[in-house]
Amino acid sequence: MKILSVVGARPQFVKLAAIADAAAQRDDVEHVIVHTGQHYDATMSDVFFADLRIPAPDVNLAVGSGSHGRQTGAMLAGMDEVLEEQRPDWTLVYGDTNSTLAGTLSAVKMHRRVAHLEAGLRSFNRRMPEEHNRVLTDHAADLLLAPTEVAREHLAAEGLAERTLVTGDVMTDVCLRVAAAELGAAPALPEGIDPTADFAVATLHRADNTDDPARLRAIITALQELPLPLALFAHPRLVAKAREAGIALAGGSLHLGEPLAYPDLVHAVQTARAVVTDSGGLQKEAYLLGTPTTTVRTETEWVETLEHDWNQLVPEPARIAASVARPHPTAARPPVYGDGEAARRSVEALVERA
Ligand code: UD1
């Protein structure tokens, strides 16, 4: 039984780590990895394969960056040949990126069955490219592996209940495994931040926050004026957009760092007093690790994190400081994202339906 995973962007490598591991535990599964090349910088791709001990990709389409149409189209063109040669029983696509949509479209057109991991998430914000990618993928795929009950309800509301299976969240598998490992003495923080005192961790990369210079400037100013030091691990899109707009990222409370390897990020979040982000995955990781989060967006796909103030949606830059300074939540964090066995369950589901 052959599973062909299509990945390309940073969060997908984390999910792939869990699936590759679960597939390797079975001798009835052959697992082929296709990297589209959407992310290609060492800090955005290679370190994830090395640190999370993911086998090297069998195929790399090396598409690189481009507009949505060009990037997705280049992936589609590359996938035909790969699927023709590999003929997998299942093509497995992950999350909501352009690599997810391209993997799905090419497989359905080649009459190969597709399973979507992390199905059923919705922001209901049709301005987000990720929302188009999710909705289109869920409606085209044959099997929908949903991380939560809320995701299952979204799929049922769209008439997709029969293809849905709730497995838990595979990112939780990896996050819990990494957090339980020995992570060393101090987290990797940019120079100027004392890891033994209070500090916050930030990431920012959504087009809605980075591509409008006035909005980006307002967010960066708010971060620079926070009452505690902040480590901003800057995505290449953020660095490029700030440079274009003439905005200096470092300054005041804001200390600038490169994107972190996954274990380093988990360690930094575990140690931090607060997280400020617009990433989907990081909101959930902070919840799992018990660090309160301020999400610089109008909505979230991971609505469970909003319970009891563990996460707050704060799109207005002027309100970020008050949110970061709120009292530490005391409420319990129920295991809504699964028990760390989601990948095993997902691979089992594919084998049973081969
Ligand atoms: C993509 C996903 C997003 C995910 C994010 C994680 C889509 C539509 N979006 O967004 O859902 O949260 O990955 O990081 O697929 N760049 C580099 N080097 C790299 C990668 C990107 O320099 O290795 C730069 C390029 O200038 C590129 C820009 O970053 O144009 C954006 O990269 P892209 O892959 O288009 O989307 P992300 O913003 O990373």
mmCIF file of C-alpha atoms and ligand atoms in Angstrom:
data_model
loop_
_atom_site.group_PDB
_atom_site.id
_atom_site.type_symbol
_atom_site.label_atom_id
_atom_site.label_comp_id
_atom_site.label_asym_id
_atom_site.label_seq_id
_atom_site.Cartn_x
_atom_site.Cartn_y
_atom_site.Cartn_z
ATOM 1 C CA MET A 1 0.000 0.000 0.000
ATOM 2 C CA LYS A 2 1.554 3.254 -1.125
ATOM 3 C CA ILE A 3 0.944 6.719 0.382
ATOM 4 C CA LEU A 4 2.313 9.746 -1.466
ATOM 5 C CA SER A 5 2.615 12.867 0.718
ATOM 6 C CA VAL A 6 2.713 16.284 -0.965
ATOM 7 C CA VAL A 7 4.302 19.046 1.159
ATOM 8 C CA GLY A 8 5.966 22.370 0.457
ATOM 9 C CA ALA A 9 5.632 24.904 3.273
ATOM 10 C CA ARG A 10 7.000 25.078 6.802
ATOM 11 C CA PRO A 11 3.921 23.964 8.809
ATOM 12 C CA GLN A 12 3.500 20.992 6.487
ATOM 13 C CA PHE A 13 6.938 19.659 7.373
ATOM 14 C CA VAL A 14 5.877 19.474 11.029
ATOM 15 C CA LYS A 15 2.746 17.512 10.111
ATOM 16 C CA LEU A 16 4.765 15.305 7.779
ATOM 17 C CA ALA A 17 7.119 14.418 10.643
ATOM 18 C CA ALA A 18 4.240 12.757 12.495
ATOM 19 C CA ILE A 19 2.947 10.909 9.409
ATOM 20 C CA ALA A 20 6.403 9.746 8.254
ATOM 21 C CA ASP A 21 6.991 8.335 11.713
ATOM 22 C CA ALA A 22 3.621 6.541 11.831
ATOM 23 C CA ALA A 23 4.145 5.154 8.304
ATOM 24 C CA ALA A 24 7.628 3.886 9.222
ATOM 25 C CA GLN A 25 6.151 1.856 12.102
ATOM 26 C CA ARG A 26 4.210 -0.326 9.648
ATOM 27 C CA ASP A 27 5.702 -2.805 7.210
ATOM 28 C CA ASP A 28 2.592 -2.752 4.994
ATOM 29 C CA VAL A 29 3.049 0.931 4.051
ATOM 30 C CA GLU A 30 5.367 2.470 1.471
ATOM 31 C CA HIS A 31 5.634 6.233 1.990
ATOM 32 C CA VAL A 32 6.785 8.530 -0.809
ATOM 33 C CA ILE A 33 7.493 12.216 -0.063
ATOM 34 C CA VAL A 34 7.085 14.950 -2.694
ATOM 35 C CA HIS A 35 8.414 18.428 -1.785
ATOM 36 C CA THR A 36 6.973 21.086 -4.087
ATOM 37 C CA GLY A 37 9.756 23.570 -3.259
ATOM 38 C CA GLN A 38 7.310 26.317 -2.151
ATOM 39 C CA HIS A 39 9.637 26.976 0.804
ATOM 40 C CA TYR A 40 13.302 26.585 -0.089
ATOM 41 C CA ASP A 41 15.389 28.629 2.407
ATOM 42 C CA ALA A 42 17.385 26.428 4.776
ATOM 43 C CA THR A 43 15.627 27.959 7.813
ATOM 44 C CA MET A 44 12.185 27.425 6.226
ATOM 45 C CA SER A 45 12.728 23.859 5.010
ATOM 46 C CA ASP A 46 15.991 21.889 5.528
ATOM 47 C CA VAL A 47 16.215 22.347 9.307
ATOM 48 C CA PHE A 48 12.765 20.820 9.724
ATOM 49 C CA PHE A 49 13.759 17.656 7.873
ATOM 50 C CA ALA A 50 16.987 17.435 9.903
ATOM 51 C CA ASP A 51 15.601 18.240 13.382
ATOM 52 C CA LEU A 52 12.399 16.248 13.084
ATOM 53 C CA ARG A 53 14.261 13.332 11.443
ATOM 54 C CA ILE A 54 12.054 13.261 8.363
ATOM 55 C CA PRO A 55 13.397 11.133 5.489
ATOM 56 C CA ALA A 56 14.686 13.235 2.565
ATOM 57 C CA PRO A 57 12.015 13.928 -0.075
ATOM 58 C CA ASP A 58 11.910 11.357 -2.909
ATOM 59 C CA VAL A 59 11.005 14.112 -5.373
ATOM 60 C CA ASN A 60 11.567 17.893 -5.243
ATOM 61 C CA LEU A 61 9.630 19.958 -7.776
ATOM 62 C CA ALA A 62 11.662 23.076 -6.851
ATOM 63 C CA VAL A 63 8.919 25.523 -7.908
ATOM 64 C CA GLY A 64 10.096 28.405 -5.670
ATOM 65 C CA SER A 65 8.195 31.656 -5.089
ATOM 66 C CA GLY A 66 5.764 33.445 -7.406
ATOM 67 C CA SER A 67 2.231 34.795 -7.637
ATOM 68 C CA HIS A 68 -0.457 32.350 -6.496
ATOM 69 C CA GLY A 69 -1.348 31.346 -10.059
ATOM 70 C CA ARG A 70 2.228 30.859 -11.224
ATOM 71 C CA GLN A 71 3.291 28.979 -8.130
ATOM 72 C CA THR A 72 0.256 26.678 -8.063
ATOM 73 C CA GLY A 73 0.430 26.143 -11.824
ATOM 74 C CA ALA A 74 4.094 25.144 -11.703
ATOM 75 C CA MET A 75 3.277 22.562 -9.044
ATOM 76 C CA LEU A 76 0.396 21.156 -11.101
ATOM 77 C CA ALA A 77 2.639 20.800 -14.129
ATOM 78 C CA GLY A 78 5.249 18.949 -12.081
ATOM 79 C CA MET A 79 2.817 16.621 -10.304
ATOM 80 C CA ASP A 80 1.390 14.890 -13.425
ATOM 81 C CA GLU A 81 4.622 13.067 -14.130
ATOM 82 C CA VAL A 82 5.168 12.168 -10.486
ATOM 83 C CA LEU A 83 1.705 10.619 -10.087
ATOM 84 C CA GLU A 84 1.994 8.807 -13.421
ATOM 85 C CA GLU A 85 5.218 7.207 -12.256
ATOM 86 C CA GLN A 86 4.366 6.579 -8.587
ATOM 87 C CA ARG A 87 0.684 5.532 -8.879
ATOM 88 C CA PRO A 88 -0.038 5.790 -5.140
ATOM 89 C CA ASP A 89 -3.069 4.218 -3.442
ATOM 90 C CA TRP A 90 -3.526 7.498 -1.581
ATOM 91 C CA THR A 91 -2.235 11.009 -2.211
ATOM 92 C CA LEU A 92 -2.057 12.742 1.163
ATOM 93 C CA VAL A 93 -2.243 16.541 1.279
ATOM 94 C CA TYR A 94 -1.712 18.703 4.356
ATOM 95 C CA GLY A 95 -3.326 21.887 5.671
ATOM 96 C CA ASP A 96 -4.108 24.877 3.495
ATOM 97 C CA THR A 97 -1.226 26.092 1.334
ATOM 98 C CA ASN A 98 -0.846 26.365 -2.416
ATOM 99 C CA SER A 99 0.995 23.012 -2.249
ATOM 100 C CA THR A 100 -2.149 21.452 -0.723
ATOM 101 C CA LEU A 101 -4.382 22.686 -3.526
ATOM 102 C CA ALA A 102 -1.942 21.684 -6.276
ATOM 103 C CA GLY A 103 -1.471 18.176 -4.838
ATOM 104 C CA THR A 104 -5.237 17.736 -4.630
ATOM 105 C CA LEU A 105 -6.094 19.008 -8.101
ATOM 106 C CA SER A 106 -3.413 17.009 -9.860
ATOM 107 C CA ALA A 107 -4.406 13.796 -8.054
ATOM 108 C CA VAL A 108 -8.159 14.063 -8.683
ATOM 109 C CA LYS A 109 -7.540 14.795 -12.348
ATOM 110 C CA MET A 110 -5.346 11.685 -12.569
ATOM 111 C CA HIS A 111 -8.100 9.630 -10.841
ATOM 112 C CA ARG A 112 -5.938 9.010 -7.785
ATOM 113 C CA ARG A 113 -7.654 9.081 -4.409
ATOM 114 C CA VAL A 114 -6.862 12.043 -2.149
ATOM 115 C CA ALA A 115 -6.949 12.314 1.639
ATOM 116 C CA HIS A 116 -6.839 15.745 3.288
ATOM 117 C CA LEU A 117 -5.117 15.977 6.631
ATOM 118 C CA GLU A 118 -6.343 18.880 8.811
ATOM 119 C CA ALA A 119 -9.659 18.980 6.948
ATOM 120 C CA GLY A 120 -12.607 21.146 7.986
ATOM 121 C CA LEU A 121 -10.784 24.170 9.384
ATOM 122 C CA ARG A 122 -12.495 27.415 8.427
ATOM 123 C CA SER A 123 -11.746 31.084 9.055
ATOM 124 C CA PHE A 124 -14.812 32.151 6.995
ATOM 125 C CA ASN A 125 -12.585 34.945 5.691
ATOM 126 C CA ARG A 126 -12.675 34.708 1.896
ATOM 127 C CA ARG A 127 -9.788 37.181 1.567
ATOM 128 C CA MET A 128 -7.350 34.548 2.784
ATOM 129 C CA PRO A 129 -5.704 32.346 0.135
ATOM 130 C CA GLU A 130 -5.614 29.590 2.776
ATOM 131 C CA GLU A 131 -9.424 29.648 3.015
ATOM 132 C CA HIS A 132 -9.795 29.067 -0.749
ATOM 133 C CA ASN A 133 -7.229 26.271 -0.557
ATOM 134 C CA ARG A 134 -9.046 24.542 2.337
ATOM 135 C CA VAL A 135 -12.551 24.751 0.911
ATOM 136 C CA LEU A 136 -11.524 23.592 -2.572
ATOM 137 C CA THR A 137 -9.406 20.763 -1.181
ATOM 138 C CA ASP A 138 -12.125 19.479 1.172
ATOM 139 C CA HIS A 139 -14.689 19.391 -1.630
ATOM 140 C CA ALA A 140 -12.364 17.557 -4.024
ATOM 141 C CA ALA A 141 -10.855 15.016 -1.616
ATOM 142 C CA ASP A 142 -12.137 11.477 -0.989
ATOM 143 C CA LEU A 143 -11.264 11.238 2.686
ATOM 144 C CA LEU A 144 -11.307 14.129 5.163
ATOM 145 C CA LEU A 145 -9.147 13.645 8.247
ATOM 146 C CA ALA A 146 -10.458 16.253 10.684
ATOM 147 C CA PRO A 147 -8.454 17.389 13.714
ATOM 148 C CA THR A 148 -11.386 18.434 15.957
ATOM 149 C CA GLU A 149 -15.139 18.146 16.499
ATOM 150 C CA VAL A 150 -15.566 21.760 15.346
ATOM 151 C CA ALA A 151 -13.856 20.838 12.041
ATOM 152 C CA ARG A 152 -16.214 17.854 11.681
ATOM 153 C CA GLU A 153 -19.210 20.145 12.173
ATOM 154 C CA HIS A 154 -17.967 22.516 9.453
ATOM 155 C CA LEU A 155 -17.615 19.626 7.017
ATOM 156 C CA ALA A 156 -21.058 18.267 7.897
ATOM 157 C CA ALA A 157 -22.576 21.722 7.287
ATOM 158 C CA GLU A 158 -21.074 21.609 3.777
ATOM 159 C CA GLY A 159 -22.534 18.161 3.052
ATOM 160 C CA LEU A 160 -19.241 16.292 3.553
ATOM 161 C CA ALA A 161 -20.070 14.247 6.693
ATOM 162 C CA GLU A 162 -19.805 10.853 4.958
ATOM 163 C CA ARG A 163 -16.189 11.398 3.925
ATOM 164 C CA THR A 164 -15.118 12.704 7.349
ATOM 165 C CA LEU A 165 -13.171 11.001 10.116
ATOM 166 C CA VAL A 166 -12.003 12.789 13.295
ATOM 167 C CA THR A 167 -8.425 11.734 14.052
ATOM 168 C CA GLY A 168 -7.100 14.507 16.334
ATOM 169 C CA ASP A 169 -4.426 16.968 15.294
ATOM 170 C CA VAL A 170 -1.075 15.660 14.037
ATOM 171 C CA MET A 171 0.733 18.894 14.961
ATOM 172 C CA THR A 172 -0.231 18.125 18.548
ATOM 173 C CA ASP A 173 1.514 14.733 18.218
ATOM 174 C CA VAL A 174 4.762 16.483 17.275
ATOM 175 C CA CYS A 175 4.459 19.420 19.680
ATOM 176 C CA LEU A 176 3.860 17.166 22.694
ATOM 177 C CA ARG A 177 6.705 14.844 21.664
ATOM 178 C CA VAL A 178 9.183 17.718 21.216
ATOM 179 C CA ALA A 179 8.065 19.462 24.439
ATOM 180 C CA ALA A 180 8.615 16.259 26.424
ATOM 181 C CA ALA A 181 12.198 15.902 25.140
ATOM 182 C CA GLU A 182 15.221 17.475 26.815
ATOM 183 C CA LEU A 183 15.359 20.978 25.303
ATOM 184 C CA GLY A 184 18.605 22.284 26.823
ATOM 185 C CA ALA A 185 19.282 25.128 29.220
ATOM 186 C CA ALA A 186 18.120 28.354 27.579
ATOM 187 C CA PRO A 187 15.992 29.006 24.495
ATOM 188 C CA ALA A 188 17.622 30.479 21.361
ATOM 189 C CA LEU A 189 16.734 34.182 21.596
ATOM 190 C CA PRO A 190 18.028 37.204 19.673
ATOM 191 C CA GLU A 191 20.818 39.154 21.322
ATOM 192 C CA GLY A 192 19.702 41.578 24.038
ATOM 193 C CA ILE A 193 16.975 39.384 25.553
ATOM 194 C CA ASP A 194 17.587 37.820 28.951
ATOM 195 C CA PRO A 195 15.996 34.324 28.866
ATOM 196 C CA THR A 196 15.697 34.283 32.677
ATOM 197 C CA ALA A 197 13.506 37.429 32.747
ATOM 198 C CA ASP A 198 10.049 38.023 31.188
ATOM 199 C CA PHE A 199 9.986 38.184 27.402
ATOM 200 C CA ALA A 200 7.491 37.644 24.583
ATOM 201 C CA VAL A 201 7.795 35.736 21.288
ATOM 202 C CA ALA A 202 6.326 36.971 18.008
ATOM 203 C CA THR A 203 5.861 35.841 14.401
ATOM 204 C CA LEU A 204 4.094 37.726 11.600
ATOM 205 C CA HIS A 205 3.633 36.681 7.981
ATOM 206 C CA ARG A 206 -0.023 36.955 6.815
ATOM 207 C CA ALA A 207 -0.497 39.051 3.689
ATOM 208 C CA ASP A 208 -3.235 41.038 5.475
ATOM 209 C CA ASN A 209 -0.646 42.217 8.018
ATOM 210 C CA THR A 210 2.501 42.491 5.898
ATOM 211 C CA ASP A 211 1.406 43.805 2.497
ATOM 212 C CA ASP A 212 -0.155 47.157 3.497
ATOM 213 C CA PRO A 213 2.753 49.432 4.553
ATOM 214 C CA ALA A 214 0.597 51.597 6.879
ATOM 215 C CA ARG A 215 -0.771 48.556 8.697
ATOM 216 C CA LEU A 216 2.633 46.890 8.907
ATOM 217 C CA ARG A 217 4.156 50.085 10.306
ATOM 218 C CA ALA A 218 1.418 50.352 12.965
ATOM 219 C CA ILE A 219 1.919 46.734 14.066
ATOM 220 C CA ILE A 220 5.720 47.034 14.225
ATOM 221 C CA THR A 221 5.467 50.302 16.195
ATOM 222 C CA ALA A 222 3.099 48.616 18.676
ATOM 223 C CA LEU A 223 5.557 45.722 19.103
ATOM 224 C CA GLN A 224 8.508 48.081 19.556
ATOM 225 C CA GLU A 225 6.579 49.884 22.330
ATOM 226 C CA LEU A 226 5.654 46.775 24.347
ATOM 227 C CA PRO A 227 6.562 46.965 28.045
ATOM 228 C CA LEU A 228 8.679 43.776 27.838
ATOM 229 C CA PRO A 229 11.372 42.571 25.412
ATOM 230 C CA LEU A 230 10.000 40.760 22.375
ATOM 231 C CA ALA A 231 11.783 38.253 20.123
ATOM 232 C CA LEU A 232 10.420 38.544 16.565
ATOM 233 C CA PHE A 233 11.423 35.507 14.475
ATOM 234 C CA ALA A 234 10.964 37.054 11.049
ATOM 235 C CA HIS A 235 9.529 35.123 8.084
ATOM 236 C CA PRO A 236 11.168 36.040 4.722
ATOM 237 C CA ARG A 237 7.915 37.640 3.502
ATOM 238 C CA LEU A 238 7.949 40.028 6.496
ATOM 239 C CA VAL A 239 11.604 40.958 5.963
ATOM 240 C CA ALA A 240 10.995 41.607 2.241
ATOM 241 C CA LYS A 241 7.831 43.685 2.783
ATOM 242 C CA ALA A 242 9.392 45.769 5.586
ATOM 243 C CA ARG A 243 12.424 46.495 3.422
ATOM 244 C CA GLU A 244 10.188 47.570 0.482
ATOM 245 C CA ALA A 245 8.224 49.909 2.762
ATOM 246 C CA GLY A 246 11.346 51.318 4.453
ATOM 247 C CA ILE A 247 10.322 50.023 7.886
ATOM 248 C CA ALA A 248 13.097 49.097 10.350
ATOM 249 C CA LEU A 249 11.937 46.016 12.234
ATOM 250 C CA ALA A 250 14.403 46.090 15.143
ATOM 251 C CA GLY A 251 14.135 48.853 17.733
ATOM 252 C CA GLY A 252 12.719 49.584 21.193
ATOM 253 C CA SER A 253 11.478 46.355 22.772
ATOM 254 C CA LEU A 254 11.638 44.494 19.460
ATOM 255 C CA HIS A 255 14.661 42.223 18.963
ATOM 256 C CA LEU A 256 14.958 40.606 15.563
ATOM 257 C CA GLY A 257 15.789 36.936 14.938
ATOM 258 C CA GLU A 258 15.734 34.479 12.005
ATOM 259 C CA PRO A 259 12.963 31.871 11.753
ATOM 260 C CA LEU A 260 13.632 29.186 14.384
ATOM 261 C CA ALA A 261 14.004 25.444 14.027
ATOM 262 C CA TYR A 262 10.947 23.649 15.421
ATOM 263 C CA PRO A 263 12.424 22.409 18.743
ATOM 264 C CA ASP A 264 13.873 25.895 19.354
ATOM 265 C CA LEU A 265 10.498 27.514 18.729
ATOM 266 C CA VAL A 266 8.766 25.122 21.127
ATOM 267 C CA HIS A 267 11.408 25.874 23.740
ATOM 268 C CA ALA A 268 11.094 29.660 23.262
ATOM 269 C CA VAL A 269 7.277 29.532 23.516
ATOM 270 C CA GLN A 270 7.430 27.294 26.582
ATOM 271 C CA THR A 271 9.710 29.799 28.323
ATOM 272 C CA ALA A 272 7.996 33.003 27.133
ATOM 273 C CA ARG A 273 5.471 34.985 29.135
ATOM 274 C CA ALA A 274 3.371 35.741 26.043
ATOM 275 C CA VAL A 275 3.090 35.076 22.294
ATOM 276 C CA VAL A 276 2.036 37.570 19.604
ATOM 277 C CA THR A 277 1.346 35.999 16.215
ATOM 278 C CA ASP A 278 -0.798 35.725 13.108
ATOM 279 C CA SER A 279 0.167 32.089 12.503
ATOM 280 C CA GLY A 280 -2.479 29.391 12.837
ATOM 281 C CA GLY A 281 -0.164 26.683 14.113
ATOM 282 C CA LEU A 282 1.599 28.834 16.696
ATOM 283 C CA GLN A 283 -1.690 29.824 18.380
ATOM 284 C CA LYS A 284 -2.385 26.166 18.978
ATOM 285 C CA GLU A 285 1.154 25.304 20.050
ATOM 286 C CA ALA A 286 1.073 28.142 22.592
ATOM 287 C CA TYR A 287 -2.226 26.764 23.932
ATOM 288 C CA LEU A 288 -0.721 23.269 24.246
ATOM 289 C CA LEU A 289 2.342 24.708 25.998
ATOM 290 C CA GLY A 290 0.310 26.997 28.301
ATOM 291 C CA THR A 291 1.534 30.387 27.040
ATOM 292 C CA PRO A 292 -1.133 33.105 26.570
ATOM 293 C CA THR A 293 -1.412 34.421 23.028
ATOM 294 C CA THR A 294 -2.431 37.610 21.261
ATOM 295 C CA THR A 295 -3.471 36.864 17.678
ATOM 296 C CA VAL A 296 -3.231 39.828 15.296
ATOM 297 C CA ARG A 297 -6.191 38.782 13.139
ATOM 298 C CA THR A 298 -9.953 39.228 13.036
ATOM 299 C CA GLU A 299 -10.669 35.491 13.249
ATOM 300 C CA THR A 300 -9.054 32.147 13.972
ATOM 301 C CA GLU A 301 -9.482 28.612 12.669
ATOM 302 C CA TRP A 302 -8.529 27.245 16.109
ATOM 303 C CA VAL A 303 -11.540 28.672 17.976
ATOM 304 C CA GLU A 304 -10.998 26.374 20.978
ATOM 305 C CA THR A 305 -7.910 28.427 21.965
ATOM 306 C CA LEU A 306 -10.143 31.458 22.660
ATOM 307 C CA GLU A 307 -11.793 29.705 25.624
ATOM 308 C CA HIS A 308 -10.845 31.190 28.986
ATOM 309 C CA ASP A 309 -8.630 33.856 27.470
ATOM 310 C CA TRP A 310 -5.728 31.598 26.449
ATOM 311 C CA ASN A 311 -5.893 33.368 23.086
ATOM 312 C CA GLN A 312 -7.293 36.804 22.203
ATOM 313 C CA LEU A 313 -8.072 38.122 18.708
ATOM 314 C CA VAL A 314 -6.631 41.639 18.509
ATOM 315 C CA PRO A 315 -6.552 43.030 14.974
ATOM 316 C CA GLU A 316 -6.062 46.637 16.197
ATOM 317 C CA PRO A 317 -2.332 47.368 16.700
ATOM 318 C CA ALA A 318 -3.102 49.893 19.480
ATOM 319 C CA ARG A 319 -4.683 47.141 21.612
ATOM 320 C CA ILE A 320 -1.804 44.630 21.391
ATOM 321 C CA ALA A 321 0.021 45.935 24.492
ATOM 322 C CA ALA A 322 -3.038 45.639 26.756
ATOM 323 C CA SER A 323 -3.683 42.109 25.534
ATOM 324 C CA VAL A 324 -0.067 41.027 26.131
ATOM 325 C CA ALA A 325 -0.217 42.503 29.661
ATOM 326 C CA ARG A 326 -3.467 40.738 30.680
ATOM 327 C CA PRO A 327 -3.324 38.477 33.741
ATOM 328 C CA HIS A 328 -2.084 34.937 33.092
ATOM 329 C CA PRO A 329 -5.107 32.678 32.506
ATOM 330 C CA THR A 330 -5.712 30.128 35.244
ATOM 331 C CA ALA A 331 -8.363 27.926 33.596
ATOM 332 C CA ALA A 332 -7.540 24.356 32.559
ATOM 333 C CA ARG A 333 -6.749 23.601 28.924
ATOM 334 C CA PRO A 334 -8.840 20.566 27.928
ATOM 335 C CA PRO A 335 -7.189 18.223 25.347
ATOM 336 C CA VAL A 336 -9.400 19.383 22.460
ATOM 337 C CA TYR A 337 -6.611 18.778 19.927
ATOM 338 C CA GLY A 338 -6.256 15.078 20.574
ATOM 339 C CA ASP A 339 -4.068 12.717 22.534
ATOM 340 C CA GLY A 340 -0.884 12.704 20.441
ATOM 341 C CA GLU A 341 -2.004 9.645 18.387
ATOM 342 C CA ALA A 342 -3.527 11.436 15.402
ATOM 343 C CA ALA A 343 -0.876 10.371 12.889
ATOM 344 C CA ARG A 344 -1.147 6.679 13.795
ATOM 345 C CA ARG A 345 -4.949 6.917 13.413
ATOM 346 C CA SER A 346 -4.631 8.738 10.065
ATOM 347 C CA VAL A 347 -2.275 6.157 8.542
ATOM 348 C CA GLU A 348 -4.489 3.354 9.866
ATOM 349 C CA ALA A 349 -7.503 4.967 8.161
ATOM 350 C CA LEU A 350 -5.648 5.029 4.832
ATOM 351 C CA VAL A 351 -4.539 1.391 5.139
ATOM 352 C CA GLU A 352 -8.093 0.254 5.974
ATOM 353 C CA ARG A 353 -9.401 2.043 2.868
ATOM 354 C CA ALA A 354 -6.585 1.104 0.464
HETATM 355 C C1 UD1 B 1 2.664 29.948 3.114
HETATM 356 C C2 UD1 B 1 1.200 29.515 3.211
HETATM 357 C C3 UD1 B 1 0.668 29.870 4.594
HETATM 358 C C4 UD1 B 1 1.547 29.318 5.693
HETATM 359 C C5 UD1 B 1 2.966 29.795 5.471
HETATM 360 C C6 UD1 B 1 3.917 29.273 6.522
HETATM 361 C C7 UD1 B 1 0.031 29.689 1.032
HETATM 362 C C8 UD1 B 1 -1.015 30.416 0.263
HETATM 363 N N1 UD1 B 1 0.353 30.207 2.233
HETATM 364 O O1 UD1 B 1 2.700 31.373 3.180
HETATM 365 O O2 UD1 B 1 -0.637 29.329 4.740
HETATM 366 O O3 UD1 B 1 1.073 29.769 6.946
HETATM 367 O O4 UD1 B 1 3.395 29.345 4.170
HETATM 368 O O5 UD1 B 1 5.154 29.905 6.453
HETATM 369 O O6 UD1 B 1 0.505 28.669 0.583
HETATM 370 N N2 UD1 B 1 10.140 33.215 0.778
HETATM 371 C C9 UD1 B 1 11.509 33.108 0.818
HETATM 372 N N3 UD1 B 1 12.043 31.887 1.112
HETATM 373 C C10 UD1 B 1 11.286 30.802 1.371
HETATM 374 C C11 UD1 B 1 9.881 30.924 1.321
HETATM 375 C C12 UD1 B 1 9.323 32.144 1.028
HETATM 376 O O7 UD1 B 1 12.242 34.058 0.613
HETATM 377 O O8 UD1 B 1 11.837 29.714 1.649
HETATM 378 C C13 UD1 B 1 9.541 34.548 0.517
HETATM 379 C C14 UD1 B 1 9.328 34.861 -0.931
HETATM 380 O O9 UD1 B 1 9.580 36.204 -1.118
HETATM 381 C C15 UD1 B 1 7.855 34.582 -1.129
HETATM 382 C C16 UD1 B 1 7.263 34.966 0.224
HETATM 383 O O10 UD1 B 1 8.291 34.644 1.165
HETATM 384 O O11 UD1 B 1 7.322 35.296 -2.188
HETATM 385 C C17 UD1 B 1 6.012 34.251 0.586
HETATM 386 O O12 UD1 B 1 6.168 32.828 0.492
HETATM 387 P P1 UD1 B 1 4.957 31.890 0.008
HETATM 388 O O13 UD1 B 1 5.390 30.488 -0.012
HETATM 389 O O14 UD1 B 1 4.357 32.440 -1.222
HETATM 390 O O15 UD1 B 1 3.859 32.062 1.123
HETATM 391 P P2 UD1 B 1 3.985 32.202 2.710
HETATM 392 O O16 UD1 B 1 3.724 33.626 3.034
HETATM 393 O O17 UD1 B 1 5.204 31.554 3.273
#
